[in-house]
PDB file of C-alpha atoms in Angstrom:
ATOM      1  CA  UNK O  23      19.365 -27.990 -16.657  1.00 56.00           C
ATOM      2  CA  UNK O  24      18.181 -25.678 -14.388  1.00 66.00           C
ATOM      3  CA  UNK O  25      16.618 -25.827 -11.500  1.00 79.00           C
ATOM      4  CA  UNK O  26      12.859 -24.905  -9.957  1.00 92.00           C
ATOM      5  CA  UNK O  27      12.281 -21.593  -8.305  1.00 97.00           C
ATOM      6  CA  UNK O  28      14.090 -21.040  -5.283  1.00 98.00           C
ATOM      7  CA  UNK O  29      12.462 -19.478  -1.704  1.00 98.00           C
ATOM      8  CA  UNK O  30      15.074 -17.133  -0.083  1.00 98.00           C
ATOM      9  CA  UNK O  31      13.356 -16.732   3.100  1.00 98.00           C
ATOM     10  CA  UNK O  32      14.816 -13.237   5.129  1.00 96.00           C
ATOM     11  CA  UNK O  33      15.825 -14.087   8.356  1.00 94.00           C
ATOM     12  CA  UNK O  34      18.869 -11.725   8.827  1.00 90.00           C
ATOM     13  CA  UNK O  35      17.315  -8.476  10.159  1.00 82.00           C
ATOM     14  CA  UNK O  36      17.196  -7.150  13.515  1.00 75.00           C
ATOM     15  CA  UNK O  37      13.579  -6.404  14.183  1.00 70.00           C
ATOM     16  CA  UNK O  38      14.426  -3.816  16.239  1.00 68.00           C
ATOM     17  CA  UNK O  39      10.341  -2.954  16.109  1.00 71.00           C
ATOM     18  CA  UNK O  40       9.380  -6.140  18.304  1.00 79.00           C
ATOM     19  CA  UNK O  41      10.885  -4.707  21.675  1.00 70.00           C
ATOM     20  CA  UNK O  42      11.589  -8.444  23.470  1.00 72.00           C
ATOM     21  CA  UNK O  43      14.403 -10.423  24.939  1.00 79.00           C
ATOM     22  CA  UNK O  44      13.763 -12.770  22.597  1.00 86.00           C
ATOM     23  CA  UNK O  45      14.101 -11.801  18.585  1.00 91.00           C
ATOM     24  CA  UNK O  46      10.555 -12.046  16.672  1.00 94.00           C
ATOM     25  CA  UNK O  47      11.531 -14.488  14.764  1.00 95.00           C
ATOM     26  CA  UNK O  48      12.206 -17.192  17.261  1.00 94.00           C
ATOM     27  CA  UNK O  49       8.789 -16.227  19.427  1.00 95.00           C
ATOM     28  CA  UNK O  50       6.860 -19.154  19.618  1.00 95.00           C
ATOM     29  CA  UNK O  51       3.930 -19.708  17.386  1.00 96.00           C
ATOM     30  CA  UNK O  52       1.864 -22.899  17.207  1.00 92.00           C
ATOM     31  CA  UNK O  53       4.114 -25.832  17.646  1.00 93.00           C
ATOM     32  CA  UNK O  54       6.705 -24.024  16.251  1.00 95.00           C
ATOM     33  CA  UNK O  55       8.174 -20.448  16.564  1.00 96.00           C
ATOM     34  CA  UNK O  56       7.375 -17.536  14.131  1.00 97.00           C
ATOM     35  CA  UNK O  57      10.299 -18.577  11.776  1.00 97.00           C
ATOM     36  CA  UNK O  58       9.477 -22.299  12.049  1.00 97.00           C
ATOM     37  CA  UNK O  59       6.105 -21.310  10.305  1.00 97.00           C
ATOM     38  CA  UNK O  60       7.259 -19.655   7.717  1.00 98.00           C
ATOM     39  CA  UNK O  61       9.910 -22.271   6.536  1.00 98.00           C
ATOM     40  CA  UNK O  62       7.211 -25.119   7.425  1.00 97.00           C
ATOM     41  CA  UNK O  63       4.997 -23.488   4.667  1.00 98.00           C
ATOM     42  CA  UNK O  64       7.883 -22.529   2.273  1.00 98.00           C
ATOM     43  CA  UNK O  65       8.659 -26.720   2.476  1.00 98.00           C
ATOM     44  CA  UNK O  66       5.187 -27.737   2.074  1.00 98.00           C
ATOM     45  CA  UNK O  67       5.300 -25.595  -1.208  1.00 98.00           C
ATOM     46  CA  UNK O  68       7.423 -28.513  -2.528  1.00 97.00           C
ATOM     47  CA  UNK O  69       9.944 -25.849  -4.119  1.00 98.00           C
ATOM     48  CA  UNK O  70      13.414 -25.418  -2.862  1.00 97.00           C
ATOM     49  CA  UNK O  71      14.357 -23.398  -0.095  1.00 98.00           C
ATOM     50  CA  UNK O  72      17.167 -21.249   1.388  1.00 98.00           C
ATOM     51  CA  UNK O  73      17.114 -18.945   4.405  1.00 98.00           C
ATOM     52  CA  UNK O  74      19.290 -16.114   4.885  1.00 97.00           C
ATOM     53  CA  UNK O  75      20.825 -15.509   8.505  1.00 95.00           C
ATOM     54  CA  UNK O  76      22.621 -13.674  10.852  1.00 91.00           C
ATOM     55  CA  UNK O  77      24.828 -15.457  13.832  1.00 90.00           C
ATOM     56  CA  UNK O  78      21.731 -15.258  16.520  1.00 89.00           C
ATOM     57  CA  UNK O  79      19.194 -16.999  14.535  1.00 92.00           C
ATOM     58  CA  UNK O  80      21.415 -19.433  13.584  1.00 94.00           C
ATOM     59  CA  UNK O  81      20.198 -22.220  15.362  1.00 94.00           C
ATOM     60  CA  UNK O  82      17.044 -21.747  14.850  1.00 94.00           C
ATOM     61  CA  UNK O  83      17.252 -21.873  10.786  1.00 96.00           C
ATOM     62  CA  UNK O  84      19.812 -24.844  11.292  1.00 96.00           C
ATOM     63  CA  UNK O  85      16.900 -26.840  12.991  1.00 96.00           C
ATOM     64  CA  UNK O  86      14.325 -26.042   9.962  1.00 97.00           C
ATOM     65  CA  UNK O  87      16.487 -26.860   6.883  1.00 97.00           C
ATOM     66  CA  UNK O  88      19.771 -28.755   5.992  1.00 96.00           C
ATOM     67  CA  UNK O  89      22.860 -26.988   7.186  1.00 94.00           C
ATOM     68  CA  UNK O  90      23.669 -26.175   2.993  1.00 96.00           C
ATOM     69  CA  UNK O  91      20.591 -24.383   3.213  1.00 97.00           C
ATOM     70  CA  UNK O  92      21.778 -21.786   5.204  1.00 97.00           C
ATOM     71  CA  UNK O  93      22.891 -18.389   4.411  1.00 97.00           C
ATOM     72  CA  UNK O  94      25.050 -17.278   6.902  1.00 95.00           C
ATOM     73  CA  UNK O  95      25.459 -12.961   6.846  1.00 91.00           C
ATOM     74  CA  UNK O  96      28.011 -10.819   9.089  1.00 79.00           C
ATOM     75  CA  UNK O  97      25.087  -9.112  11.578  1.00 60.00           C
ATOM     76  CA  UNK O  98      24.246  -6.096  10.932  1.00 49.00           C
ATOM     77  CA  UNK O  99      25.199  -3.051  12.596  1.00 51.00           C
ATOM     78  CA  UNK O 100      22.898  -0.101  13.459  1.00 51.00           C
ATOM     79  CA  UNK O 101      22.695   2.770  10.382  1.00 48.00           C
ATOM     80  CA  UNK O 102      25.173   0.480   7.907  1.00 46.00           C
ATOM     81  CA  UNK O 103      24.249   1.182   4.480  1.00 44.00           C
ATOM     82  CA  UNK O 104      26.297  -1.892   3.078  1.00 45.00           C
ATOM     83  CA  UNK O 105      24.214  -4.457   4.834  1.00 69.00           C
ATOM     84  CA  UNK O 106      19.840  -4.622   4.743  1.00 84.00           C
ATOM     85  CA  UNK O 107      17.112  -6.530   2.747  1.00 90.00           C
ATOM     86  CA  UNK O 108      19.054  -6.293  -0.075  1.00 93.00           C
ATOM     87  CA  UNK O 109      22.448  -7.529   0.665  1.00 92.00           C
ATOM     88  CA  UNK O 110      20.384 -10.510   1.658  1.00 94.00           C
ATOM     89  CA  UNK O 111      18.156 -11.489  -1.112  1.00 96.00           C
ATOM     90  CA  UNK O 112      21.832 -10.600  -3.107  1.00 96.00           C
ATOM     91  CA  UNK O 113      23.638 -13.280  -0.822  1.00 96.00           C
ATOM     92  CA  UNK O 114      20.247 -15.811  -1.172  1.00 97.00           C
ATOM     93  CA  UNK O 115      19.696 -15.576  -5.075  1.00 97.00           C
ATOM     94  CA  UNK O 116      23.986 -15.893  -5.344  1.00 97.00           C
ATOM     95  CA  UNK O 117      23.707 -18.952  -3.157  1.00 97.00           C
ATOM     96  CA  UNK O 118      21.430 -20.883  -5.959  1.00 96.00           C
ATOM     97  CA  UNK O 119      22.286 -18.854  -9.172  1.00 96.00           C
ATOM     98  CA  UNK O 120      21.210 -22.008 -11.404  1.00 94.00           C
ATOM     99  CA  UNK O 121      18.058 -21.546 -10.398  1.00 96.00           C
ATOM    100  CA  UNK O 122      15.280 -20.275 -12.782  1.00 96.00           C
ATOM    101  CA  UNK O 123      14.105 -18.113 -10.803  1.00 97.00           C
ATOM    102  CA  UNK O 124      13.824 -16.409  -6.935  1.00 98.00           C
ATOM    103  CA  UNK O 125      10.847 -16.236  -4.643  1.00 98.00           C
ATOM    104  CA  UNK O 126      11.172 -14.045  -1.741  1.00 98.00           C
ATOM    105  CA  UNK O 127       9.599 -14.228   1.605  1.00 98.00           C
ATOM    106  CA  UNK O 128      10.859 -12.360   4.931  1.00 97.00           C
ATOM    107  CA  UNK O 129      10.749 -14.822   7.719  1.00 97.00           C
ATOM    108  CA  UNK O 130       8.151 -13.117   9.481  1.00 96.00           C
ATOM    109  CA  UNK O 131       4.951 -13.520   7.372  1.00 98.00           C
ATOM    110  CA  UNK O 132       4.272 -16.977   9.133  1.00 98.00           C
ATOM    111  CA  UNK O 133       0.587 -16.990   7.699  1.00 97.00           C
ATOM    112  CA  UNK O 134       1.544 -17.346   3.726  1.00 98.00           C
ATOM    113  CA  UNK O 135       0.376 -20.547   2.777  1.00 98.00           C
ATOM    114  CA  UNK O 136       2.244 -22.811   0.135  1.00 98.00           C
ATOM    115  CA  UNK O 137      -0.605 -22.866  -2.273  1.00 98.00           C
ATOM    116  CA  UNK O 138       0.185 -19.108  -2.761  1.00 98.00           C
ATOM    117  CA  UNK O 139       3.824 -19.513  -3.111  1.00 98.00           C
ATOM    118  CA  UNK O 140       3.131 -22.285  -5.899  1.00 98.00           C
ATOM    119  CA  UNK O 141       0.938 -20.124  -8.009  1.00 98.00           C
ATOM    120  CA  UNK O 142       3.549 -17.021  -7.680  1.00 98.00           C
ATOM    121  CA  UNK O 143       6.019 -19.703  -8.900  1.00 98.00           C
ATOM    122  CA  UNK O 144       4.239 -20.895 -12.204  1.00 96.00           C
ATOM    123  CA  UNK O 145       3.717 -17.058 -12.955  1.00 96.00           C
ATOM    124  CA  UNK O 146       7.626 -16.578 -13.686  1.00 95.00           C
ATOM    125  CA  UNK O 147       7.298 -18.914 -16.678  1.00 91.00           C
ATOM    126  CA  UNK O 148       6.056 -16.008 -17.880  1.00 94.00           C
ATOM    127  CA  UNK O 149       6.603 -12.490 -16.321  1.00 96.00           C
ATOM    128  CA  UNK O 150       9.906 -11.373 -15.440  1.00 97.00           C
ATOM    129  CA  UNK O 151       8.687 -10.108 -11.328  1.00 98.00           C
ATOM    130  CA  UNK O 152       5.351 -11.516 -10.033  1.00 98.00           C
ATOM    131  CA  UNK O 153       4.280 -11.116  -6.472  1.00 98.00           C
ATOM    132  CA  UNK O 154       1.075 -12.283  -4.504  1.00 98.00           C
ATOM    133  CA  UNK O 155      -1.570 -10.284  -3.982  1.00 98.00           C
ATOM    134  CA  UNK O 156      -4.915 -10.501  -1.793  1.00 98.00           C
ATOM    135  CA  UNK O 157      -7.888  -8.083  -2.643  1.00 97.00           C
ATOM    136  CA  UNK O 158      -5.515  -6.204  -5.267  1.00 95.00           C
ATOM    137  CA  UNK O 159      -3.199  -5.390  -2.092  1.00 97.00           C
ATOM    138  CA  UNK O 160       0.399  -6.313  -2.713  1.00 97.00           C
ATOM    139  CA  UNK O 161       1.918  -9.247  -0.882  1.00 97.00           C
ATOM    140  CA  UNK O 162       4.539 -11.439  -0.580  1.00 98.00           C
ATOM    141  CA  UNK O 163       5.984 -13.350  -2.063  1.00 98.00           C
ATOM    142  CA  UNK O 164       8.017 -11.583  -4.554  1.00 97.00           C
ATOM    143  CA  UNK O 165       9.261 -13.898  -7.245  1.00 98.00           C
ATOM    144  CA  UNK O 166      12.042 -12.902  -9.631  1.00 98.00           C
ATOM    145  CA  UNK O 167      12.703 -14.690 -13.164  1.00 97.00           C
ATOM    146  CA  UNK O 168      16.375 -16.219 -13.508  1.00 96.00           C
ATOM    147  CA  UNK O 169      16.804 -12.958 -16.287  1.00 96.00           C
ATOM    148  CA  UNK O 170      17.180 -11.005 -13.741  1.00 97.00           C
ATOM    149  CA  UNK O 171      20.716 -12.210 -11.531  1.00 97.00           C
ATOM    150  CA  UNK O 172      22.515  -9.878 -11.997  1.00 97.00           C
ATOM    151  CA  UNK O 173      20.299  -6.714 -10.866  1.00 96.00           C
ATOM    152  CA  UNK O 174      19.412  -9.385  -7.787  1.00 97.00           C
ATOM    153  CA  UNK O 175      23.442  -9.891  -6.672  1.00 96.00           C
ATOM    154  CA  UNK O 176      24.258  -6.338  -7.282  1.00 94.00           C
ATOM    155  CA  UNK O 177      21.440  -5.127  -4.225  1.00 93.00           C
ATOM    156  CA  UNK O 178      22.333  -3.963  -1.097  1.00 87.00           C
ATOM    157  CA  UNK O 179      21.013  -1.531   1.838  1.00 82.00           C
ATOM    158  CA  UNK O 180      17.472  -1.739   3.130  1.00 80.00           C
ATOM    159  CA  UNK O 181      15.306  -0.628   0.244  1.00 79.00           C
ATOM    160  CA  UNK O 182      15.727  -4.484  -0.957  1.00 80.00           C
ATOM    161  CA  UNK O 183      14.277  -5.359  -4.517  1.00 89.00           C
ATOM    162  CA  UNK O 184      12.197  -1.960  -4.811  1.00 89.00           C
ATOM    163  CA  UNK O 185      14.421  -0.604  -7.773  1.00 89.00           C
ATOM    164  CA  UNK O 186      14.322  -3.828  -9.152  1.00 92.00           C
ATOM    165  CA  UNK O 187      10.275  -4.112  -9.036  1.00 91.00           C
ATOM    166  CA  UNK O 188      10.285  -0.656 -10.838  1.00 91.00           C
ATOM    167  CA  UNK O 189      12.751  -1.387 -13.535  1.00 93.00           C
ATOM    168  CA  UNK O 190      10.625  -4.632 -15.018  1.00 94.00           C
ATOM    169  CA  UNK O 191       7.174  -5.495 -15.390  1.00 93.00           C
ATOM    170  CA  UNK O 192       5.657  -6.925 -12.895  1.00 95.00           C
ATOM    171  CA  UNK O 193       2.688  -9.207 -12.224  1.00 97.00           C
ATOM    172  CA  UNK O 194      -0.103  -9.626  -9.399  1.00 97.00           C
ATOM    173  CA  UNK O 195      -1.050 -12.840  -8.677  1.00 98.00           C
ATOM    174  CA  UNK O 196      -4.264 -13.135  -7.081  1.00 98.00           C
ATOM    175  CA  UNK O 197      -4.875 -15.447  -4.403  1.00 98.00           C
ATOM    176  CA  UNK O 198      -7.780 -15.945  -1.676  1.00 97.00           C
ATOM    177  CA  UNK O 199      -4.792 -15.661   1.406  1.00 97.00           C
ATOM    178  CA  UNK O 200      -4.829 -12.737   3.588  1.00 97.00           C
ATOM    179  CA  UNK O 201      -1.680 -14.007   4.994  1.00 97.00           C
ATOM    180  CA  UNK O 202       0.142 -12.631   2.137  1.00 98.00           C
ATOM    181  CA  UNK O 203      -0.344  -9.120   3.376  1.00 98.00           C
ATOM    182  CA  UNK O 204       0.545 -10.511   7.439  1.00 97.00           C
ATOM    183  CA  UNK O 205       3.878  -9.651   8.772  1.00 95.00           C
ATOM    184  CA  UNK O 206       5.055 -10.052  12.456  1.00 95.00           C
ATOM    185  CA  UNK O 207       6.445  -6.132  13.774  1.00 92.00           C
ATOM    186  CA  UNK O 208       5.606  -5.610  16.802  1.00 91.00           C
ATOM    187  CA  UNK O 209       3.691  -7.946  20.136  1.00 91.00           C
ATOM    188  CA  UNK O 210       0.411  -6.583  18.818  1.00 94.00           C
ATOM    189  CA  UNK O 211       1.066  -8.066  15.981  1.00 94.00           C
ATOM    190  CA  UNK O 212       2.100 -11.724  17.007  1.00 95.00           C
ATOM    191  CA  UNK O 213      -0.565 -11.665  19.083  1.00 95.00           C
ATOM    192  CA  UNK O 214      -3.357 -11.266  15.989  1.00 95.00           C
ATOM    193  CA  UNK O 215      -1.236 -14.157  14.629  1.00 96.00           C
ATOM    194  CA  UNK O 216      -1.251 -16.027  17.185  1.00 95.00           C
ATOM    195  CA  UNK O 217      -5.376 -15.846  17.230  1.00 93.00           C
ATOM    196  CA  UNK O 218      -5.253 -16.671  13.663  1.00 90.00           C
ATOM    197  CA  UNK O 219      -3.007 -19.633  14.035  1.00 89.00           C
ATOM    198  CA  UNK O 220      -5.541 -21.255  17.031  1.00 81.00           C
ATOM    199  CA  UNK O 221      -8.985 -20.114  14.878  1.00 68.00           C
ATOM    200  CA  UNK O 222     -10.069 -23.576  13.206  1.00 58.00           C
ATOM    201  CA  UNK O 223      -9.832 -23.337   9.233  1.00 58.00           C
ATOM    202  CA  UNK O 224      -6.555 -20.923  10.054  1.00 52.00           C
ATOM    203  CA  UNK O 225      -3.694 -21.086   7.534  1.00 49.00           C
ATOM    204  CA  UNK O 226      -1.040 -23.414   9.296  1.00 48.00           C
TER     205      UNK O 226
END
């Protein structure tokens, strides 16, 4: 039998745009750091979740999931074209292939609430690529039916599933969440999280 949809969260990239000390990822947000979010809200979607790493975020994804949930990748060096986006959802969706499907959701979109990755979830029942969208704006996450496993493990380099989106039909899933279209880049941009994190009625 096979199982639910799979989350690969993406935490394996550089983000070589947020110029810290500290990678963007593990910047604290709320009671938890930008990451911790994230994962928190891919849990609360009851579904199954993996997260895809490199050595420095390590122990930060080992303190949000089980150890067997972890994804550990080579890092990444500057310019390679064998390692990106896609050589990670390719390591995630090969880490649960019995899975009936793939949703995925980089690591820094801390603002996605489970209720939208849920209703991109039931949508692969019947479309082979559905993704979240907010005001007809494409979002994340991207979900990917179980048909499609062997196009996922075969990606690599840092356009990740974009030939993949273009090859099938694909389906918008409306849902009342801006944070679907919220990703952490740059300071600016953890600091318009952060606001949106301490606003009452704020996705958490």
């Amino acid at each position: 039998m096979n199982l639910p949809p799979v989350i690969v969260v993406l935490a394996a990239g550089r983000g070589s745009r947020f110029d810290a000390m500290r990678h963007k990822l593990a910047q604290p947000l709320g009671t938890s750091t930008v990451l911790g979010q994230t994962v928190g809200h891919a849990i609360a979607s009851g579904l199954p979740v993996v997260v895809v790493t490199t050595e420095p975020l390590m122990a930060e994804a080992a303190s949000l999931v089980a150890g067997r949930d972890v994804v550990l990748l080579p890092g990444l060096q500057r310019g390679s074209a064998a390692l990106g986006m896609g050589y990670s959802i390719a390591a995630g969706v090969a880490a649960r292939p019995n899975a009936s499907g793939w949703l995925v959701l980089p690591g820094d979109m801390p603002l996605v609430r489970p209720a939208s990755i849920r209703a991109v979830a039931a949508s692969l029942a019947s479309h082979p690529v559905v993704f979240a969208q907010h005001l007809g704006r494409r979002g994340h996450p991207v979900g990917f039916s179980a048909e499609l496993f062997s196009d996922l493990v075969q990606l690599s380099g840092d356009e990740g599933a974009r030939r993949v989106v273009a090859r099938y039909p694909s389906h918008g899933v409306e849902v009342g969440d801006p944070g679907v279209l919220v990703d952490v880049d740059t300071p600016s941009d953890l600091a318009a999280v952060r606001d949106r994190v301490t606003t009452p009625g704020a996705p958490r």
